[in-house]
GROMACS .gro file of C-alpha atoms in nm:
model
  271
    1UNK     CA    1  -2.750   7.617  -1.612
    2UNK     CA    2  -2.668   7.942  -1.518
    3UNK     CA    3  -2.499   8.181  -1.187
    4UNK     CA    4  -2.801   8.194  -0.994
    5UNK     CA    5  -2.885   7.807  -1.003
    6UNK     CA    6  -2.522   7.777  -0.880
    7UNK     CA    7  -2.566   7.976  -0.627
    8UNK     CA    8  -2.915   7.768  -0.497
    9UNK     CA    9  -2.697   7.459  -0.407
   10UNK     CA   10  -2.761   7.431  -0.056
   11UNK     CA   11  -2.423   7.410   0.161
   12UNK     CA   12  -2.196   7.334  -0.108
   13UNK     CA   13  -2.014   7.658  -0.140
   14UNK     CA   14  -2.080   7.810   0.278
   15UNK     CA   15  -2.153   7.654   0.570
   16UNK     CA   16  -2.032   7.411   0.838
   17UNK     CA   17  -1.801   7.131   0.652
   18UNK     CA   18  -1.830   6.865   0.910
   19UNK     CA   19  -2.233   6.929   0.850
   20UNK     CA   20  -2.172   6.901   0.482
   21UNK     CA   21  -1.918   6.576   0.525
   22UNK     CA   22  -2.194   6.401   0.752
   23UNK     CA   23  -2.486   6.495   0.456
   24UNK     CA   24  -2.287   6.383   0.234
   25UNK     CA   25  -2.094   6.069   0.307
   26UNK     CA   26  -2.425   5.921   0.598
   27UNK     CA   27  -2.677   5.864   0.245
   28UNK     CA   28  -2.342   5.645   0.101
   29UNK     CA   29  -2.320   5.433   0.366
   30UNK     CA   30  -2.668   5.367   0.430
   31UNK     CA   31  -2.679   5.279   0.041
   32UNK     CA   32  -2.394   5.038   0.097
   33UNK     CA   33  -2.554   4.832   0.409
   34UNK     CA   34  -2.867   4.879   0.154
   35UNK     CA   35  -2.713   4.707  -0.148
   36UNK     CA   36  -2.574   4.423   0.134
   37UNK     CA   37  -2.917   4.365   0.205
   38UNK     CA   38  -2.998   4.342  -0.183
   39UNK     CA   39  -2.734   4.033  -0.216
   40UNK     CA   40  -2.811   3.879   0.157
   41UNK     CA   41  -3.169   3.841   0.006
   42UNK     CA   42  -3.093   3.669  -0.284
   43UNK     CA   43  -2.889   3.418  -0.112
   44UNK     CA   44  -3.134   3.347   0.126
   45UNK     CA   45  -3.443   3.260  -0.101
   46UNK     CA   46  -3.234   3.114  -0.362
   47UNK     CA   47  -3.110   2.864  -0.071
   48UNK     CA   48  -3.464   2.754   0.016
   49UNK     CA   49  -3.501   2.644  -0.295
   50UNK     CA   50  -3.380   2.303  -0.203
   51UNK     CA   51  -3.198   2.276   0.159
   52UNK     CA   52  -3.043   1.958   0.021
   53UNK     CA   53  -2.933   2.010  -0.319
   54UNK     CA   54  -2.620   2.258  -0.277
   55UNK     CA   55  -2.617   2.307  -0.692
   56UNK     CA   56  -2.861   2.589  -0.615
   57UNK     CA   57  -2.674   2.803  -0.420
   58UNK     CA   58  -2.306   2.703  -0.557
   59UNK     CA   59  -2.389   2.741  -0.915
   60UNK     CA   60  -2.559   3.107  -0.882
   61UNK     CA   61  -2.244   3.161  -0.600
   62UNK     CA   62  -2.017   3.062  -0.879
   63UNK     CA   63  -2.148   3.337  -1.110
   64UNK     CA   64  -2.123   3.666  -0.904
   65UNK     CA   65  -1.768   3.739  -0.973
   66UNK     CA   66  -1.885   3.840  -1.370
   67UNK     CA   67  -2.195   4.057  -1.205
   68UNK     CA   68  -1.884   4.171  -0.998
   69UNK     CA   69  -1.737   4.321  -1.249
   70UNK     CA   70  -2.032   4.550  -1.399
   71UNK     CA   71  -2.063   4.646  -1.051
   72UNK     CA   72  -1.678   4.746  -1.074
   73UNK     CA   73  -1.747   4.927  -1.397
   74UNK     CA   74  -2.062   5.102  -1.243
   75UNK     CA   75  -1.873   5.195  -0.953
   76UNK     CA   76  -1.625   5.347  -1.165
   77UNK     CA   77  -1.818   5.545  -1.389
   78UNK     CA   78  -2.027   5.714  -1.123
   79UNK     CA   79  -1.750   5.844  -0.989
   80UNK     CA   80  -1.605   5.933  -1.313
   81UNK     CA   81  -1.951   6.153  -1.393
   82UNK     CA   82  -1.935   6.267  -1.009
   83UNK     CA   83  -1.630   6.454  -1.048
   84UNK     CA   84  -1.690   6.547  -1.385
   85UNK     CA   85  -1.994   6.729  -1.246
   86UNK     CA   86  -1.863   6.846  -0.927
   87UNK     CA   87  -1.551   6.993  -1.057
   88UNK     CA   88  -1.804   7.209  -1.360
   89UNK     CA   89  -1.962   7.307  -1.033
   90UNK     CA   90  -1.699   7.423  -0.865
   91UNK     CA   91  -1.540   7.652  -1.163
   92UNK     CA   92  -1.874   7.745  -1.265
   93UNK     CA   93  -1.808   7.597  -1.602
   94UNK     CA   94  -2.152   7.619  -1.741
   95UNK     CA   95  -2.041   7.471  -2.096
   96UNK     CA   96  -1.918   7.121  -1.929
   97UNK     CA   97  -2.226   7.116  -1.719
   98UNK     CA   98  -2.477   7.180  -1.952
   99UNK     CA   99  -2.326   6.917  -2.140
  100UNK     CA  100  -2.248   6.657  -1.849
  101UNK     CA  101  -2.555   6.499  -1.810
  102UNK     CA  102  -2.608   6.374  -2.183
  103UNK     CA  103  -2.247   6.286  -2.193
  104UNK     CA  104  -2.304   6.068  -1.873
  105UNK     CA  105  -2.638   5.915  -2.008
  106UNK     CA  106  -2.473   5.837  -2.349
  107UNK     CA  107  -2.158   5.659  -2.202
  108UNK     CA  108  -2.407   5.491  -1.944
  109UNK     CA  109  -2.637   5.375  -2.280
  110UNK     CA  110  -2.319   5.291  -2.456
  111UNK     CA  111  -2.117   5.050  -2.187
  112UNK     CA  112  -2.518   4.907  -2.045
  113UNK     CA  113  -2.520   4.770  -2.440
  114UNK     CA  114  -2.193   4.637  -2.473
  115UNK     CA  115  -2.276   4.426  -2.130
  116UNK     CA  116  -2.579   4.313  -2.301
  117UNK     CA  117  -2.461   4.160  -2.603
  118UNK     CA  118  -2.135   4.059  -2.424
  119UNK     CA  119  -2.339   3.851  -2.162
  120UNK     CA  120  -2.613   3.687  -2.357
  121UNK     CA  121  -2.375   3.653  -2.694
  122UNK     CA  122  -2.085   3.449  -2.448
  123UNK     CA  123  -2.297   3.368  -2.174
  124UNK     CA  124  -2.183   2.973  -2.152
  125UNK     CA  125  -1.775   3.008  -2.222
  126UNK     CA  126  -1.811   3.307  -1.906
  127UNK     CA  127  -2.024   3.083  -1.686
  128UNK     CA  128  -1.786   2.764  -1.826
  129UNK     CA  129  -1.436   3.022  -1.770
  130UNK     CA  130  -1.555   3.006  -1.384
  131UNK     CA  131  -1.513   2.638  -1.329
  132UNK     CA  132  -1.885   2.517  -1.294
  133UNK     CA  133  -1.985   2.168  -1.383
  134UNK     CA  134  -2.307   1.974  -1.397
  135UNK     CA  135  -2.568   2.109  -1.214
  136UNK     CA  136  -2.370   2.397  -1.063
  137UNK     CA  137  -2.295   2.484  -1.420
  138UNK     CA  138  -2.677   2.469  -1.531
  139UNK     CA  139  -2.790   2.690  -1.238
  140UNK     CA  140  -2.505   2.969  -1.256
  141UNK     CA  141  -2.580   2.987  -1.660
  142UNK     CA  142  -2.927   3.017  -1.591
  143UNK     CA  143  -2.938   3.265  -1.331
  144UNK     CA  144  -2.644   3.467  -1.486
  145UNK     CA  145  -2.839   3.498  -1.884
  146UNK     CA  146  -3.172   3.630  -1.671
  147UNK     CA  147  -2.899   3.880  -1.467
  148UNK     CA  148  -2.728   4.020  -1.775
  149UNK     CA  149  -3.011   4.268  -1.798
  150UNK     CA  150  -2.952   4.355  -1.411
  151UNK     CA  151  -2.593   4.422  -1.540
  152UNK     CA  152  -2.664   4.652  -1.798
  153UNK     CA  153  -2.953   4.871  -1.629
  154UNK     CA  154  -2.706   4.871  -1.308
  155UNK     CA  155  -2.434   5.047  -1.504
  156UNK     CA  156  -2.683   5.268  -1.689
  157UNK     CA  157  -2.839   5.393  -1.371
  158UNK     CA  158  -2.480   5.467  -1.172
  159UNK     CA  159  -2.388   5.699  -1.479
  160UNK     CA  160  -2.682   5.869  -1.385
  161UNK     CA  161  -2.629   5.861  -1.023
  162UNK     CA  162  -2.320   6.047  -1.027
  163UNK     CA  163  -2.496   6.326  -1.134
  164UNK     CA  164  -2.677   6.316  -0.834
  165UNK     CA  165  -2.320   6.303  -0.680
  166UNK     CA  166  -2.159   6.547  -0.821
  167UNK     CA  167  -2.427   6.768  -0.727
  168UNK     CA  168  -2.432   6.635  -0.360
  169UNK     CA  169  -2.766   6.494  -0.401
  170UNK     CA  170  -2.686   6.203  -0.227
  171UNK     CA  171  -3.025   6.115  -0.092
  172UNK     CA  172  -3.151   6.020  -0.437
  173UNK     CA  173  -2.891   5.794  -0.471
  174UNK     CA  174  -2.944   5.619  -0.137
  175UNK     CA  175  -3.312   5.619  -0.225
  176UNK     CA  176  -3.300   5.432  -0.553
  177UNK     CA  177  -3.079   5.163  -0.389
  178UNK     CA  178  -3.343   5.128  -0.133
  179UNK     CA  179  -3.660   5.093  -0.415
  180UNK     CA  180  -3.426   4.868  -0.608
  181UNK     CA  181  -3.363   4.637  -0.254
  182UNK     CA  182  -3.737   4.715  -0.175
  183UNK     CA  183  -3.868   4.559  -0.507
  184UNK     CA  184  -3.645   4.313  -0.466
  185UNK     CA  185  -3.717   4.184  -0.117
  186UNK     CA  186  -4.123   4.155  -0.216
  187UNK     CA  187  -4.077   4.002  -0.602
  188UNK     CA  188  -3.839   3.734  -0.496
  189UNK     CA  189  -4.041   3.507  -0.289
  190UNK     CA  190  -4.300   3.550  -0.548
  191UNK     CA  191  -4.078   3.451  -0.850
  192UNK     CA  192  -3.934   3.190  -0.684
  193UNK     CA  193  -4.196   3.028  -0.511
  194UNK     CA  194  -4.500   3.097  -0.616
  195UNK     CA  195  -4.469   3.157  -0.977
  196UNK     CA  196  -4.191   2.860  -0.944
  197UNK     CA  197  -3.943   2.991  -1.161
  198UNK     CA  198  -3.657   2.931  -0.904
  199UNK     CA  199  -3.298   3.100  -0.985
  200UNK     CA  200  -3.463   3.242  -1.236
  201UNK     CA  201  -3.692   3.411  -1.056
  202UNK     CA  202  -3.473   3.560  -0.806
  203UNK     CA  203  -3.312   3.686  -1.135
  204UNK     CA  204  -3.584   3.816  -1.266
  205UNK     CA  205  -3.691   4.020  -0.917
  206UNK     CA  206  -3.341   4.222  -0.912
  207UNK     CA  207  -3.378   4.317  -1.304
  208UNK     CA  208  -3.745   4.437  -1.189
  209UNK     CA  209  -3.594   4.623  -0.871
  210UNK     CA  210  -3.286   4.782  -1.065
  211UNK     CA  211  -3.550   4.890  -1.353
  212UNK     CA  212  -3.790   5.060  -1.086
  213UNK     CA  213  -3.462   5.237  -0.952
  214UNK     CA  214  -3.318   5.333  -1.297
  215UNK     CA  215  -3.690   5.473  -1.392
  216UNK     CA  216  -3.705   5.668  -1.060
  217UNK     CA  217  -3.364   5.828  -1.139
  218UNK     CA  218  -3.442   5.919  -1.478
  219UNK     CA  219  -3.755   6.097  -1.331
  220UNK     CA  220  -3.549   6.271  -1.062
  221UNK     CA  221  -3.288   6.406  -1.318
  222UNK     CA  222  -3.580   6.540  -1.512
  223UNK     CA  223  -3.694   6.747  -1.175
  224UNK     CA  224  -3.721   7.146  -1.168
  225UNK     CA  225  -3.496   7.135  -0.859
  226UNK     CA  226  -3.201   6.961  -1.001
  227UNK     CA  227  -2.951   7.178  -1.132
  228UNK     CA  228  -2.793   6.952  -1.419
  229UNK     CA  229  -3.052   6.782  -1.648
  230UNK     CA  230  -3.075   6.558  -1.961
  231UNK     CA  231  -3.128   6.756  -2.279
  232UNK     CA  232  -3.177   6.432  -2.481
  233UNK     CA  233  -2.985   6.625  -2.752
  234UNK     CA  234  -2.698   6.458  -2.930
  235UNK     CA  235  -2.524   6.754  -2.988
  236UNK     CA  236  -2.454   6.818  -2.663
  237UNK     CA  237  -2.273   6.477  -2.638
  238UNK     CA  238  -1.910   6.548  -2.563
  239UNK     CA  239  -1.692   6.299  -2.613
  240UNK     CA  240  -1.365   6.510  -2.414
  241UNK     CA  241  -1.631   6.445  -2.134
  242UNK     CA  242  -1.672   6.126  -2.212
  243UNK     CA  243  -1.287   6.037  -2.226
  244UNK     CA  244  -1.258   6.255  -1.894
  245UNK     CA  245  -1.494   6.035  -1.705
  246UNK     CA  246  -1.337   5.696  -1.774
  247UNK     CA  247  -0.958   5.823  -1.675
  248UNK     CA  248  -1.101   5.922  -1.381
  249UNK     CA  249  -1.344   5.646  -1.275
  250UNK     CA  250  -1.098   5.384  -1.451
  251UNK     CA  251  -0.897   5.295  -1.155
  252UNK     CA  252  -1.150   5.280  -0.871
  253UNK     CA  253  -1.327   4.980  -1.146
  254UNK     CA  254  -0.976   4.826  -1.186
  255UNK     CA  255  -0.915   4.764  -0.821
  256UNK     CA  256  -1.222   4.664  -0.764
  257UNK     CA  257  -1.237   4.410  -1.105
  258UNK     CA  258  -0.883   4.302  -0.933
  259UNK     CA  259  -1.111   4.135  -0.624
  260UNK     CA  260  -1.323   3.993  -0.892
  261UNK     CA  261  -1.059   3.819  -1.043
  262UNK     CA  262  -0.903   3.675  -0.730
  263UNK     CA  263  -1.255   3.525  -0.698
  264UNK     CA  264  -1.260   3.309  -1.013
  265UNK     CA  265  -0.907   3.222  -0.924
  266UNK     CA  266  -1.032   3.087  -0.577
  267UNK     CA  267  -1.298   2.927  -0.713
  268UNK     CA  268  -1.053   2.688  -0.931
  269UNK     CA  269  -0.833   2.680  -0.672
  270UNK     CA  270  -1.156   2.521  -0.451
  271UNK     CA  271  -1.263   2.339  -0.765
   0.00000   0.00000   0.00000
């Protein structure tokens, strides 16, 4: 990173800023209806599974407030790495950015593991926790083990993604939500239907589409055109950077894990 690669970011230092505003902030909320359409999907195959056995489409229901709260924690920590990044920008701090992006990638690694081993290691007293019995409980613990993975990669590729942020490369972000949704949309009639593996299989078809999208961003950060890239060096792993990025992104995943928590407290409440 250096002045002159600074300077090649398109619009972020001159320019119109209701042009800049529009470029920015029209890719978010196209990846926003996009990730709706990700989780309207899912519903809808998993509830032709059987129209008359409800067990289906309660049990994996009963579930999404723990995938609620990795997508709290995601939330949170591209933000975190967004601002880390767009503030090194801004001051033309060349030390923070040449370190950001393995500092981002590590934490990313780092939280996408802990999800992992949390999930599968206490998969049935979380599923339990919720409320689900019988068959609900069967289907939500079976769907939620075979979304763990979607968890972890989901995480992983937001701590990316705010690189892309920070840098105001919005567009990348909006278009791995859209080959993530994409994937998903075509693999999950498959899985579920033809290969009859049922909740599993719609499970299965979001870990596929979220690995597809965290691949393509890997690629992208790796691009000649991006101005902060992975190093894959340890040393320069900064943990002040690391430590920066979770005060900041800490309180957007907090309100958000607040919602997720009202919904297992609805769900006994209903129960």
């Amino acid at each position: 990173m250096n002045e002159k690669q600074l300077k090649e970011i398109p619009g972020m230092f001159d320019g119109n800023i209701y042009r800049l505003l529009t470029r920015l902030s029209l890719p978010i909320l196209t990846g926003m209806v996009v990730k709706l359409l990700y989780n309207i999907t899912d519903t809808f195959f998993i509830s032709l599974i059987d129209k008359n056995d409800p067990s289906y489409i309660g049990g994996t229901g009963m579930v999404f407030p723990l995938l609620f709260f990795a997508i709290s924690l995601a939330s949170g920590i591209m933000t975190g790495v967004g601002s880390v990044v767009a503030r090194a920008i801004g001051e033309k701090n060349h030390v923070s950015l040449n370190k950001a992006a393995d500092s981002a990638f590590a934490l990313g690694m780092f939280l996408s593991l802990l999800i992992l081993g949390t999930g599968l290691l206490f998969a049935k007293p979380l599923v339990s926790m919720l409320g689900a019995q019988g068959a609900y409980f069967e289907r939500g613990l079976v769907y939620f083990k075979y979304m763990v993975p979607f968890a972890a990669l989901m995480v992983a590729l937001h701590a990316v993604a705010g690189i892309f942020q920070g840098e105001g490369k919005m567009k990348r972000i909006m278009t791995a939500m859209m080959i993530g949704t994409v994937v998903n949309v075509i693999l999950d009639p498959i899985f579920i239907f033809v290969l009859k593996w049922e909740v599993r299989g719609a499970a299965l078809a979001s870990v596929a589409g979220q690995l597809i999208a965290f691949i393509y961003v890997l690629v992208s950060i790796g691009a000649k055109d991006n101005i902060v890239q992975i190093k894959w060096s340890v040393k320069d792993i900064s943990f002040k950077l690391m430590g920066e990025i979770i005060v900041i992104g800490f309180p957007m995943a907090l309100g958000q894990m607040a919602m997720a928590i009202s919904m297992v407290l609805f769900n006994h409440i209903l129960i």
